[in-house]
PDB file of C-alpha atoms and ligand atoms in Angstrom:
ATOM      1  CA  MET A   1     -14.790  12.536 183.696  1.00 70.00           C
ATOM      2  CA  PRO A   2     -13.123  15.773 184.815  1.00 76.00           C
ATOM      3  CA  GLU A   3     -11.977  15.727 188.439  1.00 83.00           C
ATOM      4  CA  GLY A   4     -12.528  18.579 190.920  1.00 86.00           C
ATOM      5  CA  ASP A   5      -9.332  20.374 189.933  1.00 88.00           C
ATOM      6  CA  THR A   6     -10.508  20.707 186.354  1.00 88.00           C
ATOM      7  CA  ILE A   7     -13.875  22.145 187.336  1.00 91.00           C
ATOM      8  CA  PHE A   8     -12.185  24.484 189.806  1.00 92.00           C
ATOM      9  CA  ARG A   9      -9.996  25.897 186.988  1.00 91.00           C
ATOM     10  CA  THR A  10     -12.957  26.220 184.681  1.00 92.00           C
ATOM     11  CA  ALA A  11     -14.897  28.130 187.363  1.00 94.00           C
ATOM     12  CA  ARG A  12     -11.910  30.413 187.893  1.00 93.00           C
ATOM     13  CA  ALA A  13     -11.608  31.194 184.220  1.00 93.00           C
ATOM     14  CA  LEU A  14     -15.332  31.709 183.830  1.00 95.00           C
ATOM     15  CA  GLY A  15     -15.322  33.949 186.860  1.00 96.00           C
ATOM     16  CA  ARG A  16     -12.659  36.204 185.347  1.00 95.00           C
ATOM     17  CA  ALA A  17     -14.727  36.569 182.193  1.00 96.00           C
ATOM     18  CA  LEU A  18     -18.109  36.983 183.766  1.00 97.00           C
ATOM     19  CA  VAL A  19     -18.097  38.207 187.399  1.00 97.00           C
ATOM     20  CA  GLY A  20     -19.099  41.820 187.901  1.00 97.00           C
ATOM     21  CA  ARG A  21     -20.203  42.287 184.239  1.00 97.00           C
ATOM     22  CA  SER A  22     -23.710  42.940 183.113  1.00 97.00           C
ATOM     23  CA  ILE A  23     -25.184  40.130 180.992  1.00 98.00           C
ATOM     24  CA  THR A  24     -25.966  41.225 177.438  1.00 98.00           C
ATOM     25  CA  GLY A  25     -27.125  37.889 176.014  1.00 97.00           C
ATOM     26  CA  PHE A  26     -28.404  34.539 177.214  1.00 97.00           C
ATOM     27  CA  ARG A  27     -29.404  31.596 175.045  1.00 97.00           C
ATOM     28  CA  SER A  28     -29.906  27.929 175.753  1.00 97.00           C
ATOM     29  CA  THR A  29     -31.255  24.832 174.006  1.00 97.00           C
ATOM     30  CA  TYR A  30     -32.730  23.702 177.338  1.00 97.00           C
ATOM     31  CA  PRO A  31     -36.403  24.759 177.723  1.00 96.00           C
ATOM     32  CA  LEU A  32     -36.188  24.941 181.509  1.00 94.00           C
ATOM     33  CA  LEU A  33     -33.375  27.423 181.300  1.00 96.00           C
ATOM     34  CA  THR A  34     -35.055  29.605 178.716  1.00 96.00           C
ATOM     35  CA  ARG A  35     -38.345  29.471 180.726  1.00 95.00           C
ATOM     36  CA  PHE A  36     -36.458  30.711 183.795  1.00 94.00           C
ATOM     37  CA  ASP A  37     -34.981  33.456 181.624  1.00 94.00           C
ATOM     38  CA  ASP A  38     -38.491  34.396 180.310  1.00 95.00           C
ATOM     39  CA  ASP A  39     -39.725  34.772 183.912  1.00 94.00           C
ATOM     40  CA  THR A  40     -36.679  36.552 185.310  1.00 93.00           C
ATOM     41  CA  PRO A  41     -34.644  37.919 182.419  1.00 97.00           C
ATOM     42  CA  LEU A  42     -30.916  37.472 182.872  1.00 97.00           C
ATOM     43  CA  ILE A  43     -30.050  40.281 180.494  1.00 97.00           C
ATOM     44  CA  GLY A  44     -29.118  43.246 182.678  1.00 97.00           C
ATOM     45  CA  GLN A  45     -28.300  41.086 185.697  1.00 98.00           C
ATOM     46  CA  LEU A  46     -24.683  40.711 186.873  1.00 98.00           C
ATOM     47  CA  VAL A  47     -22.798  37.475 187.336  1.00 98.00           C
ATOM     48  CA  GLU A  48     -21.959  37.711 191.053  1.00 97.00           C
ATOM     49  CA  ARG A  49     -19.851  34.599 191.559  1.00 96.00           C
ATOM     50  CA  VAL A  50     -18.757  31.450 189.818  1.00 97.00           C
ATOM     51  CA  GLU A  51     -17.755  28.455 191.933  1.00 95.00           C
ATOM     52  CA  SER A  52     -17.012  24.785 191.695  1.00 93.00           C
ATOM     53  CA  ARG A  53     -18.456  22.323 194.088  1.00 93.00           C
ATOM     54  CA  GLY A  54     -16.918  18.971 193.439  1.00 90.00           C
ATOM     55  CA  LYS A  55     -17.792  18.275 189.847  1.00 90.00           C
ATOM     56  CA  TRP A  56     -20.572  20.858 189.666  1.00 94.00           C
ATOM     57  CA  LEU A  57     -20.023  24.367 188.409  1.00 96.00           C
ATOM     58  CA  LEU A  58     -22.327  27.111 189.766  1.00 97.00           C
ATOM     59  CA  ILE A  59     -22.906  30.543 188.239  1.00 98.00           C
ATOM     60  CA  HIS A  60     -24.712  32.936 190.621  1.00 98.00           C
ATOM     61  CA  PHE A  61     -26.714  35.846 189.159  1.00 98.00           C
ATOM     62  CA  SER A  62     -27.515  39.129 190.894  1.00 97.00           C
ATOM     63  CA  GLY A  63     -31.259  38.406 190.554  1.00 96.00           C
ATOM     64  CA  GLY A  64     -30.895  35.536 192.985  1.00 95.00           C
ATOM     65  CA  GLY A  65     -30.827  32.678 190.428  1.00 96.00           C
ATOM     66  CA  THR A  66     -28.009  30.110 190.122  1.00 97.00           C
ATOM     67  CA  LEU A  67     -27.142  28.100 187.059  1.00 98.00           C
ATOM     68  CA  ALA A  68     -25.749  24.714 188.101  1.00 97.00           C
ATOM     69  CA  THR A  69     -24.071  22.561 185.436  1.00 96.00           C
ATOM     70  CA  HIS A  70     -22.419  19.163 185.529  1.00 93.00           C
ATOM     71  CA  MET A  71     -20.100  18.139 182.704  1.00 88.00           C
ATOM     72  CA  LEU A  72     -20.240  14.341 183.033  1.00 86.00           C
ATOM     73  CA  MET A  73     -17.978  13.005 180.298  1.00 82.00           C
ATOM     74  CA  SER A  74     -18.852  15.255 177.376  1.00 85.00           C
ATOM     75  CA  GLY A  75     -19.374  18.825 178.523  1.00 90.00           C
ATOM     76  CA  SER A  76     -17.047  21.829 178.504  1.00 92.00           C
ATOM     77  CA  TRP A  77     -17.197  25.588 178.886  1.00 94.00           C
ATOM     78  CA  HIS A  78     -15.313  27.815 176.463  1.00 94.00           C
ATOM     79  CA  ILE A  79     -14.685  31.564 176.675  1.00 95.00           C
ATOM     80  CA  TYR A  80     -14.460  33.588 173.473  1.00 95.00           C
ATOM     81  CA  ARG A  81     -14.090  37.185 172.514  1.00 95.00           C
ATOM     82  CA  PRO A  82     -16.936  38.571 170.356  1.00 94.00           C
ATOM     83  CA  GLY A  83     -16.437  37.483 166.771  1.00 93.00           C
ATOM     84  CA  GLU A  84     -13.944  34.815 167.662  1.00 94.00           C
ATOM     85  CA  ARG A  85     -14.354  31.451 165.935  1.00 95.00           C
ATOM     86  CA  TRP A  86     -15.838  28.726 168.183  1.00 95.00           C
ATOM     87  CA  GLN A  87     -13.778  25.519 168.526  1.00 94.00           C
ATOM     88  CA  GLN A  88     -16.859  23.308 168.503  1.00 95.00           C
ATOM     89  CA  PRO A  89     -19.771  23.175 166.088  1.00 96.00           C
ATOM     90  CA  ARG A  90     -22.752  25.369 166.848  1.00 96.00           C
ATOM     91  CA  ALA A  91     -24.877  22.175 167.113  1.00 97.00           C
ATOM     92  CA  ASN A  92     -22.971  21.336 170.360  1.00 96.00           C
ATOM     93  CA  MET A  93     -23.952  24.652 171.984  1.00 97.00           C
ATOM     94  CA  ARG A  94     -26.195  24.211 175.017  1.00 97.00           C
ATOM     95  CA  ILE A  95     -25.799  27.538 176.871  1.00 97.00           C
ATOM     96  CA  VAL A  96     -24.453  30.940 175.978  1.00 98.00           C
ATOM     97  CA  ILE A  97     -23.813  33.774 178.476  1.00 98.00           C
ATOM     98  CA  GLU A  98     -22.593  37.005 176.908  1.00 97.00           C
ATOM     99  CA  ASN A  99     -21.317  40.295 178.170  1.00 97.00           C
ATOM    100  CA  SER A 100     -19.716  43.251 176.343  1.00 97.00           C
ATOM    101  CA  GLU A 101     -16.295  41.622 176.436  1.00 96.00           C
ATOM    102  CA  TYR A 102     -16.710  37.858 176.510  1.00 96.00           C
ATOM    103  CA  ILE A 103     -18.964  35.043 175.328  1.00 97.00           C
ATOM    104  CA  ALA A 104     -19.111  31.956 177.546  1.00 96.00           C
ATOM    105  CA  VAL A 105     -20.332  28.924 175.669  1.00 96.00           C
ATOM    106  CA  GLY A 106     -21.297  25.613 177.316  1.00 96.00           C
ATOM    107  CA  PHE A 107     -20.841  22.847 174.781  1.00 96.00           C
ATOM    108  CA  ARG A 108     -22.590  19.490 175.222  1.00 95.00           C
ATOM    109  CA  VAL A 109     -23.178  20.259 178.852  1.00 94.00           C
ATOM    110  CA  PRO A 110     -25.454  17.324 179.724  1.00 93.00           C
ATOM    111  CA  VAL A 111     -26.859  18.585 183.028  1.00 95.00           C
ATOM    112  CA  ALA A 112     -28.032  22.139 183.553  1.00 96.00           C
ATOM    113  CA  GLU A 113     -30.425  23.382 186.204  1.00 96.00           C
ATOM    114  CA  MET A 114     -31.586  26.789 187.264  1.00 96.00           C
ATOM    115  CA  HIS A 115     -31.911  27.166 191.067  1.00 96.00           C
ATOM    116  CA  THR A 116     -33.186  29.662 193.526  1.00 94.00           C
ATOM    117  CA  ALA A 117     -31.272  30.044 196.805  1.00 93.00           C
ATOM    118  CA  LEU A 118     -33.903  27.809 198.407  1.00 94.00           C
ATOM    119  CA  SER A 119     -33.889  25.025 195.793  1.00 95.00           C
ATOM    120  CA  LEU A 120     -30.097  25.067 195.809  1.00 95.00           C
ATOM    121  CA  ALA A 121     -29.923  24.669 199.559  1.00 92.00           C
ATOM    122  CA  ARG A 122     -32.435  21.790 199.413  1.00 94.00           C
ATOM    123  CA  ASN A 123     -30.696  20.027 196.509  1.00 94.00           C
ATOM    124  CA  ARG A 124     -29.157  16.704 197.573  1.00 90.00           C
ATOM    125  CA  LYS A 125     -26.943  16.149 194.483  1.00 93.00           C
ATOM    126  CA  ILE A 126     -25.023  19.397 194.460  1.00 95.00           C
ATOM    127  CA  PRO A 127     -22.423  19.288 197.311  1.00 93.00           C
ATOM    128  CA  ARG A 128     -22.363  22.023 199.866  1.00 93.00           C
ATOM    129  CA  SER A 129     -19.240  24.221 199.870  1.00 92.00           C
ATOM    130  CA  GLU A 130     -17.973  22.734 203.122  1.00 94.00           C
ATOM    131  CA  MET A 131     -17.925  19.262 201.414  1.00 95.00           C
ATOM    132  CA  ASP A 132     -15.768  20.461 198.539  1.00 95.00           C
ATOM    133  CA  VAL A 133     -12.114  19.551 199.133  1.00 95.00           C
ATOM    134  CA  LEU A 134     -11.027  22.632 197.159  1.00 93.00           C
ATOM    135  CA  SER A 135     -13.323  25.109 198.947  1.00 93.00           C
ATOM    136  CA  GLU A 136     -11.973  27.429 201.646  1.00 93.00           C
ATOM    137  CA  ALA A 137     -15.043  26.426 203.632  1.00 94.00           C
ATOM    138  CA  PHE A 138     -14.051  22.675 203.476  1.00 96.00           C
ATOM    139  CA  ASP A 139     -14.706  20.946 206.820  1.00 97.00           C
ATOM    140  CA  ALA A 140     -12.131  18.145 207.130  1.00 97.00           C
ATOM    141  CA  ASP A 141     -13.439  16.863 210.457  1.00 97.00           C
ATOM    142  CA  ALA A 142     -16.957  16.421 209.041  1.00 97.00           C
ATOM    143  CA  ALA A 143     -15.550  14.710 205.938  1.00 97.00           C
ATOM    144  CA  ALA A 144     -13.602  12.251 208.164  1.00 97.00           C
ATOM    145  CA  ARG A 145     -16.876  11.419 209.989  1.00 97.00           C
ATOM    146  CA  ARG A 146     -18.678  10.805 206.736  1.00 97.00           C
ATOM    147  CA  LEU A 147     -15.731   8.652 205.480  1.00 97.00           C
ATOM    148  CA  LEU A 148     -15.694   6.542 208.616  1.00 97.00           C
ATOM    149  CA  ALA A 149     -19.412   5.911 208.334  1.00 97.00           C
ATOM    150  CA  HIS A 150     -18.738   3.706 205.290  1.00 97.00           C
ATOM    151  CA  GLY A 151     -16.856   1.052 207.343  1.00 96.00           C
ATOM    152  CA  ASP A 152     -17.659  -1.967 205.214  1.00 96.00           C
ATOM    153  CA  GLU A 153     -16.696  -0.397 201.906  1.00 97.00           C
ATOM    154  CA  GLU A 154     -13.184  -0.297 200.356  1.00 97.00           C
ATOM    155  CA  ILE A 155     -11.193   2.951 200.642  1.00 98.00           C
ATOM    156  CA  GLY A 156     -10.843   3.244 196.858  1.00 98.00           C
ATOM    157  CA  ASP A 157     -14.577   3.283 196.431  1.00 97.00           C
ATOM    158  CA  VAL A 158     -15.376   5.622 199.244  1.00 98.00           C
ATOM    159  CA  LEU A 159     -12.857   8.228 198.107  1.00 97.00           C
ATOM    160  CA  LEU A 160     -15.037   8.544 194.994  1.00 96.00           C
ATOM    161  CA  HIS A 161     -18.280   9.143 196.947  1.00 95.00           C
ATOM    162  CA  GLN A 162     -18.943  12.793 196.218  1.00 93.00           C
ATOM    163  CA  GLU A 163     -21.293  13.023 199.252  1.00 93.00           C
ATOM    164  CA  VAL A 164     -18.343  12.011 201.550  1.00 96.00           C
ATOM    165  CA  MET A 165     -15.906  14.524 199.986  1.00 95.00           C
ATOM    166  CA  ALA A 166     -16.508  16.278 196.714  1.00 94.00           C
ATOM    167  CA  GLY A 167     -13.839  16.662 194.038  1.00 92.00           C
ATOM    168  CA  VAL A 168     -11.786  13.440 194.107  1.00 94.00           C
ATOM    169  CA  GLY A 169     -11.966  11.552 190.821  1.00 92.00           C
ATOM    170  CA  ASN A 170     -10.473   8.309 189.694  1.00 94.00           C
ATOM    171  CA  VAL A 171      -6.894   9.572 189.079  1.00 93.00           C
ATOM    172  CA  PHE A 172      -6.599  11.297 192.465  1.00 94.00           C
ATOM    173  CA  LYS A 173      -8.156   8.239 194.177  1.00 96.00           C
ATOM    174  CA  SER A 174      -5.140   6.018 193.354  1.00 97.00           C
ATOM    175  CA  GLU A 175      -2.655   8.820 193.966  1.00 96.00           C
ATOM    176  CA  VAL A 176      -4.132   9.723 197.427  1.00 97.00           C
ATOM    177  CA  CYS A 177      -3.955   6.028 198.455  1.00 98.00           C
ATOM    178  CA  PHE A 178      -0.329   5.805 197.381  1.00 97.00           C
ATOM    179  CA  VAL A 179       0.907   8.988 199.115  1.00 96.00           C
ATOM    180  CA  THR A 180      -0.720   7.858 202.340  1.00 97.00           C
ATOM    181  CA  GLY A 181       0.469   4.241 202.042  1.00 97.00           C
ATOM    182  CA  MET A 182      -3.047   2.906 202.212  1.00 97.00           C
ATOM    183  CA  ASN A 183      -4.149  -0.069 200.188  1.00 98.00           C
ATOM    184  CA  PRO A 184      -7.158   1.025 198.133  1.00 98.00           C
ATOM    185  CA  PHE A 185      -8.825  -2.440 198.655  1.00 97.00           C
ATOM    186  CA  CYS A 186      -8.622  -2.158 202.400  1.00 97.00           C
ATOM    187  CA  THR A 187     -12.029  -1.473 204.047  1.00 97.00           C
ATOM    188  CA  VAL A 188     -12.609   1.826 205.787  1.00 97.00           C
ATOM    189  CA  ALA A 189     -13.276  -0.056 209.052  1.00 97.00           C
ATOM    190  CA  ALA A 190      -9.557  -0.923 209.165  1.00 95.00           C
ATOM    191  CA  LEU A 191      -8.530   2.730 209.226  1.00 95.00           C
ATOM    192  CA  THR A 192      -7.613   4.498 212.399  1.00 95.00           C
ATOM    193  CA  ALA A 193      -9.105   7.961 212.902  1.00 95.00           C
ATOM    194  CA  GLU A 194      -5.632   9.353 212.206  1.00 96.00           C
ATOM    195  CA  GLN A 195      -5.346   7.488 208.869  1.00 96.00           C
ATOM    196  CA  ALA A 196      -8.794   8.736 207.847  1.00 97.00           C
ATOM    197  CA  ASP A 197      -7.663  12.292 208.608  1.00 97.00           C
ATOM    198  CA  GLY A 198      -4.521  11.617 206.602  1.00 97.00           C
ATOM    199  CA  LEU A 199      -6.434  10.455 203.531  1.00 97.00           C
ATOM    200  CA  ILE A 200      -8.556  13.591 203.601  1.00 97.00           C
ATOM    201  CA  ALA A 201      -5.575  15.906 204.120  1.00 97.00           C
ATOM    202  CA  ALA A 202      -3.750  14.185 201.226  1.00 96.00           C
ATOM    203  CA  ALA A 203      -6.756  14.628 198.916  1.00 96.00           C
ATOM    204  CA  ARG A 204      -6.886  18.274 199.777  1.00 95.00           C
ATOM    205  CA  ARG A 205      -3.161  18.773 199.380  1.00 94.00           C
ATOM    206  CA  LEU A 206      -2.873  16.970 195.957  1.00 93.00           C
ATOM    207  CA  LEU A 207      -5.943  18.719 194.474  1.00 92.00           C
ATOM    208  CA  THR A 208      -4.961  22.111 195.774  1.00 91.00           C
ATOM    209  CA  ALA A 209      -1.474  21.725 194.209  1.00 89.00           C
ATOM    210  CA  ASN A 210      -3.171  21.130 190.872  1.00 87.00           C
ATOM    211  CA  VAL A 211      -5.185  24.339 190.895  1.00 86.00           C
ATOM    212  CA  LEU A 212      -2.340  26.764 191.437  1.00 81.00           C
ATOM    213  CA  GLU A 213      -2.185  29.557 188.895  1.00 74.00           C
ATOM    214  CA  ASP A 214       0.699  27.959 187.012  1.00 70.00           C
ATOM    215  CA  SER A 215      -0.760  24.418 187.036  1.00 69.00           C
ATOM    216  CA  GLY A 216      -1.242  22.870 183.677  1.00 67.00           C
ATOM    217  CA  ASP A 217      -4.252  20.922 182.603  1.00 64.00           C
ATOM    218  CA  SER A 218      -2.777  17.465 183.312  1.00 68.00           C
ATOM    219  CA  ILE A 219      -2.702  16.229 186.883  1.00 69.00           C
ATOM    220  CA  VAL A 220       0.648  16.259 188.671  1.00 76.00           C
ATOM    221  CA  THR A 221       1.351  14.453 191.882  1.00 73.00           C
ATOM    222  CA  TYR A 222       4.948  13.435 191.400  1.00 74.00           C
ATOM    223  CA  GLY A 223       7.991  15.289 190.215  1.00 65.00           C
ATOM    224  CA  GLY A 224       7.195  18.853 191.091  1.00 49.00           C
ATOM    225  CA  ARG A 225       6.523  21.810 188.935  1.00 41.00           C
ATOM    226  CA  LYS A 226       9.388  21.506 186.532  1.00 38.00           C
ATOM    227  CA  ARG A 227       7.801  18.433 184.945  1.00 36.00           C
ATOM    228  CA  ARG A 228       4.524  20.180 184.330  1.00 40.00           C
ATOM    229  CA  THR A 229       5.539  21.833 181.102  1.00 35.00           C
ATOM    230  CA  THR A 230       7.005  18.685 179.587  1.00 36.00           C
ATOM    231  CA  HIS A 231       5.744  15.125 178.957  1.00 42.00           C
ATOM    232  CA  GLU A 232       2.307  16.393 178.028  1.00 46.00           C
ATOM    233  CA  SER A 233       1.729  13.316 175.922  1.00 48.00           C
ATOM    234  CA  ASP A 234       2.210  10.855 178.760  1.00 57.00           C
ATOM    235  CA  PRO A 235       0.064  11.630 181.777  1.00 57.00           C
ATOM    236  CA  GLY A 236       1.625   8.789 183.768  1.00 62.00           C
ATOM    237  CA  GLU A 237       4.953  10.631 183.760  1.00 73.00           C
ATOM    238  CA  SER A 238       3.767  13.068 186.465  1.00 86.00           C
ATOM    239  CA  LEU A 239       1.901  10.565 188.618  1.00 92.00           C
ATOM    240  CA  TRP A 240       2.976   8.070 191.294  1.00 95.00           C
ATOM    241  CA  VAL A 241       0.939   5.112 190.270  1.00 96.00           C
ATOM    242  CA  TYR A 242      -2.045   5.974 188.034  1.00 94.00           C
ATOM    243  CA  GLY A 243      -1.589   4.615 184.477  1.00 93.00           C
ATOM    244  CA  ARG A 244       1.697   2.925 185.463  1.00 94.00           C
ATOM    245  CA  LYS A 245       0.738  -0.765 185.508  1.00 96.00           C
ATOM    246  CA  GLY A 246       3.857  -2.971 185.232  1.00 96.00           C
ATOM    247  CA  GLU A 247       6.242  -0.054 185.677  1.00 96.00           C
ATOM    248  CA  PRO A 248       8.529   0.136 188.761  1.00 96.00           C
ATOM    249  CA  CYS A 249       7.215   1.985 191.838  1.00 96.00           C
ATOM    250  CA  ARG A 250       8.969   5.376 192.117  1.00 94.00           C
ATOM    251  CA  ARG A 251       9.657   4.746 195.826  1.00 95.00           C
ATOM    252  CA  CYS A 252      10.574   0.974 196.038  1.00 97.00           C
ATOM    253  CA  GLY A 253      10.920  -0.394 192.543  1.00 97.00           C
ATOM    254  CA  GLU A 254       8.170  -3.043 192.938  1.00 97.00           C
ATOM    255  CA  LEU A 255       5.929  -3.330 189.835  1.00 97.00           C
ATOM    256  CA  ILE A 256       2.762  -1.229 189.992  1.00 97.00           C
ATOM    257  CA  ARG A 257      -0.468  -3.237 189.927  1.00 97.00           C
ATOM    258  CA  ARG A 258      -3.817  -2.444 188.306  1.00 97.00           C
ATOM    259  CA  ARG A 259      -7.247  -3.857 189.099  1.00 97.00           C
ATOM    260  CA  LEU A 260     -10.925  -2.928 188.549  1.00 97.00           C
ATOM    261  CA  GLN A 261     -12.620  -1.897 191.730  1.00 96.00           C
ATOM    262  CA  GLY A 262     -16.107  -1.451 193.080  1.00 94.00           C
ATOM    263  CA  PRO A 263     -19.632  -1.648 191.633  1.00 92.00           C
ATOM    264  CA  ASP A 264     -18.681   0.672 188.806  1.00 91.00           C
ATOM    265  CA  ALA A 265     -15.532  -1.305 188.015  1.00 94.00           C
ATOM    266  CA  ARG A 266     -13.259   1.781 188.192  1.00 95.00           C
ATOM    267  CA  VAL A 267      -9.581   1.167 187.430  1.00 97.00           C
ATOM    268  CA  THR A 268      -7.289   1.321 190.492  1.00 98.00           C
ATOM    269  CA  PHE A 269      -3.485   1.373 190.596  1.00 97.00           C
ATOM    270  CA  TRP A 270      -1.256   0.665 193.612  1.00 98.00           C
ATOM    271  CA  CYS A 271       2.166  -0.537 194.827  1.00 97.00           C
ATOM    272  CA  PRO A 272       1.814  -3.827 196.777  1.00 96.00           C
ATOM    273  CA  ARG A 273       4.936  -3.103 198.794  1.00 97.00           C
ATOM    274  CA  CYS A 274       4.328   0.512 199.657  1.00 97.00           C
ATOM    275  CA  GLN A 275       0.630  -0.055 200.261  1.00 97.00           C
ATOM    276  CA  PRO A 276       0.298  -3.421 202.010  1.00 96.00           C
ATOM    277  CA  MET A 277      -3.027  -4.725 203.260  1.00 95.00           C
ATOM    278  CA  PRO A 278      -3.130  -4.325 207.033  1.00 90.00           C
ATOM    279  CA  ASP A 279      -3.618  -8.121 207.525  1.00 90.00           C
ATOM    280  CA  GLY A 280      -0.764  -8.970 205.140  1.00 90.00           C
ATOM    281  CA  SER A 281      -3.099 -10.467 202.497  1.00 92.00           C
ATOM    282  CA  GLU A 282      -2.273 -10.163 198.798  1.00 90.00           C
ATOM    283  CA  ILE A 283      -4.581  -8.404 196.286  1.00 89.00           C
ATOM    284  CA  ASP A 284      -4.215  -9.791 192.731  1.00 87.00           C
ATOM    285  CA  GLY A 285      -3.407  -7.155 190.129  1.00 82.00           C
TER     286      GLY A 285
HETATM  287 ZN1  LIG B 301       6.416   0.915 196.159  1.00 92.04          ZN
END
């Protein structure tokens, strides 16, 4: 599943192709979207803004409507010039938004909803901007309060709760725990307020570093910018712990552990020496 940094970059690219331009074509295989278009035609409207909120991508139209999409595992947005050959079969097309210069195609986008300002504000699944770790409106204090409300859950699980803080996916989860020295299997109740703030600040810092203009598509938390252009084939090369089971910790040399975590059995990586449990207990990896 794409993490928040991927959706952020997609929103930025779509924004450059669509924002401020008049829509000349709209098609979708989803009846609810075409019905919305029948009632309030999108042709002639402008795209006013494209934004990411966690793993959701929102396209705001000048007529007041908002198209909200979620990629889950399969979906992607592509941008083409008119006449350019698509990189996926037409059968995968779910949504097309055209203007005079670009064609934006949503392929296999599994979740797509049209919202009014009111239904968007009332929607409980789509995070508000201030919950999105990559948003300028992000409210870190409120995120810390939401995090600390999950005292009996493990840190590694709660970091993935999009209603606590939107944008962190499974790779960043392990990396954020490592850079803060927190054991992902430690419960939130064991955190001090300062440590909770530190986790949130680290999430924001790592994700933000991965949406800079010159960031590549793969996540980088370790090694700095120079490594970004190389080692494309091995994602673990640019990370502290994720994907590095059995390899030496980049800080202390201890072997990195791996274990499935939480109700969804998501994979978690950590260094037992750099990220000890507060009570000194050992977690099997
Ligand atoms: Zn270590």
